[in-house]
Amino acid sequence: MLRSLFRVIKFGFMNFWRNIWMSFATTLIMVLTLFSISLLIILNLYGDLIIENIKNKIDVTVFFQQDVSKAQIDEVQSALSNMTDVDEVKYTSKDEALKEFQSKHGDNPLILSSITELEGNPLRDTLVIRAKNLDKYNDIKIFLDNEKYQPIVEKFTFDDNKEIINKVSSTLSIAKKIGIGVSVIFCIIVVLVMFNTIRMTIYTQKDEISIMRLVGATNAFIEIPFIIEGMLYGLFASVISTLILYPIILYTTPKINEFFQLVNVDAASVINKNLLIIIAVQLLLGIFLGVVSSAIAIRKYLKV
Amino acid sequence: MIEFKQINKSYSDGLVLSDINLTVNDGEFITFVGRSGVGKTTIFRLLIGEEKPDSGELIVNGCNVEKLTKSRIPYYRRKLGVVFQDFKLLSRKTVYENVAFTLVVSGASNKKIKELVPQAIGLVGLSGKENRFPHELSGGEQQRCAIARAIVHQPKILIADELTGDLDAIYSWEIMEILLRINKLGNTVLIATHDRDIVNRLNKRVITMENGKVAKDQAVGRYMI
Ligand SMILES: Nc1ncnc2c1ncn2[C@@H]1O[C@H](COP(=O)(O)OP(=O)(O)OP(=O)(O)O)[C@@H](O)[C@H]1O
Ligand SMILES: [Mg+2]
């Protein structure tokens, strides 16, 4: 049994090597397919990362009037904290803000001197509010618009990144749709090409196969080499695709970090965390596509 | 033992075998003769399960061949040795590989292959030509190679279709001697031939076919057509 399995695998390899050029072309198309699917996965990962990053940057900043007391601010802070939609409320006093400002622009004498020219601290006490969820900012806005707060609140700003997020996510979803479409088309092409390759192998071995039958080979013994041949395409293609993919990942991750100014998250670590999954998906999908196309060819051209 | 019971067989364009009744005992050497197209090869095809009879029973060593399922046929075929009218050698394999093929396919161990293949090649007189490809052999040598492949797994029944086609008389008889040797070992041998001299020289059972029927069945037969 084991011996036959070994022989059958060997025959599969022989099928593969025997028409190496055709195998090469078939493998290439399989590589394209697996590569496009990996890119789709990576696009997904990057997309989530970028949106998450933009969401992290959204907040509402409340600027208080100059003469508002700490107690009044505390009151607003606790009222906000009690809202179910609010995740975090952070208080920064104007002194702290000034210090931070000075240290940030410490190397720019022009800005520093313009600050000191002003009398007193031009900055305001602030509360920075972060909602649990993107949709909740509106509630916070309504809450702050309350007349009760008008005397103490000078203004509040809302970085409305919603539009950006919508834009990014709609762009991403279009890209995903295109990616899925391209991948599906590639899958169909690869099955057709592989089917044809296996059909050719079967055709060139017609005599051999009929002789195998006559000297007592079982159907499994005749069919499995073609299944193995199909699997080999998937195996080689996934290896090649990974070898191409990895340098691309290494090159692009820092660029992504930089371009989208990712904070707290790092493209490279996300990809590395998912690298095994990407490789596994390629390998399994490659083998699956190979086996399916072989099975179709066998069904069509080998059944007696 | 091989038994044909009321076998009828037709192809799409008409009846080929009608009402064939035959019994072949173990260890017999039987020659089928008859005009071209009379159905000798068809009988062999039925025997190896390549074709099924329209009606009747074909029993080989207690096994109903016409009832074998597709998945059982390979295992049944491993008990037979067949030399085909057109040899059916694998052109991309050497003599050694061709002979070993029967064993490889049926899952024999490498040790067994190394032991049996040289024996079979020696028996047909092809020693020294193991590494040649079929197209590097003469017609007679190809035939020997086909015989070696048919006997390498030591089947109890050897079927040889139209062995001595276009070989000279001496060479043909040499081939026959190989088959006689295999028969002497106790194996059943069934051959089909058009060679009058061979048939007359064999002094074995001859079955003469005419119009799809067994016309004569003589224990020590002569070629009479
Ligand atoms: N696959 C087939 N389909 C249709 N007719 C067939 C087929 N095989 C054989 N025949 C016909 O059946 C008849 C018997 O053929 P068969 O090959 O058994 O003859 P044979 O006795 O072996 O002849 P020969 O001595 O020339 O080898 C012939 O008329 C042949 O044309
Ligand atoms: Mg014939």
Short mmCIF file of C-alpha atoms in Angstrom, two decimals, chain A residues 9-24 27 201 205 229 232-233 236:
data_model
loop_
_atom_site.label_atom_id
_atom_site.label_comp_id
_atom_site.label_asym_id
_atom_site.label_seq_id
_atom_site.Cartn_x
_atom_site.Cartn_y
_atom_site.Cartn_z
CA ILE A 9 3.80 9.97 -6.18
CA LYS A 10 6.88 9.30 -8.25
CA PHE A 11 4.73 8.96 -11.38
CA GLY A 12 3.11 12.27 -10.50
CA PHE A 13 6.51 13.96 -10.35
CA MET A 14 7.44 12.34 -13.64
CA ASN A 15 4.30 13.73 -15.28
CA PHE A 16 5.30 17.14 -14.00
CA TRP A 17 8.91 17.02 -15.25
CA ARG A 18 8.14 15.34 -18.52
CA ASN A 19 6.58 18.43 -20.08
CA ILE A 20 8.42 20.95 -18.02
CA TRP A 21 7.65 23.94 -20.26
CA MET A 22 3.98 23.43 -20.05
CA SER A 23 4.33 22.84 -16.34
CA PHE A 24 6.26 26.08 -16.14
CA THR A 27 2.77 27.16 -12.59
CA THR A 201 -0.69 14.68 -20.02
CA GLN A 205 -0.05 8.84 -21.99
CA GLU A 229 0.67 16.45 -10.63
CA LEU A 232 2.57 19.92 -7.39
CA TYR A 233 1.45 22.96 -9.37
CA PHE A 236 5.42 25.08 -6.36
#
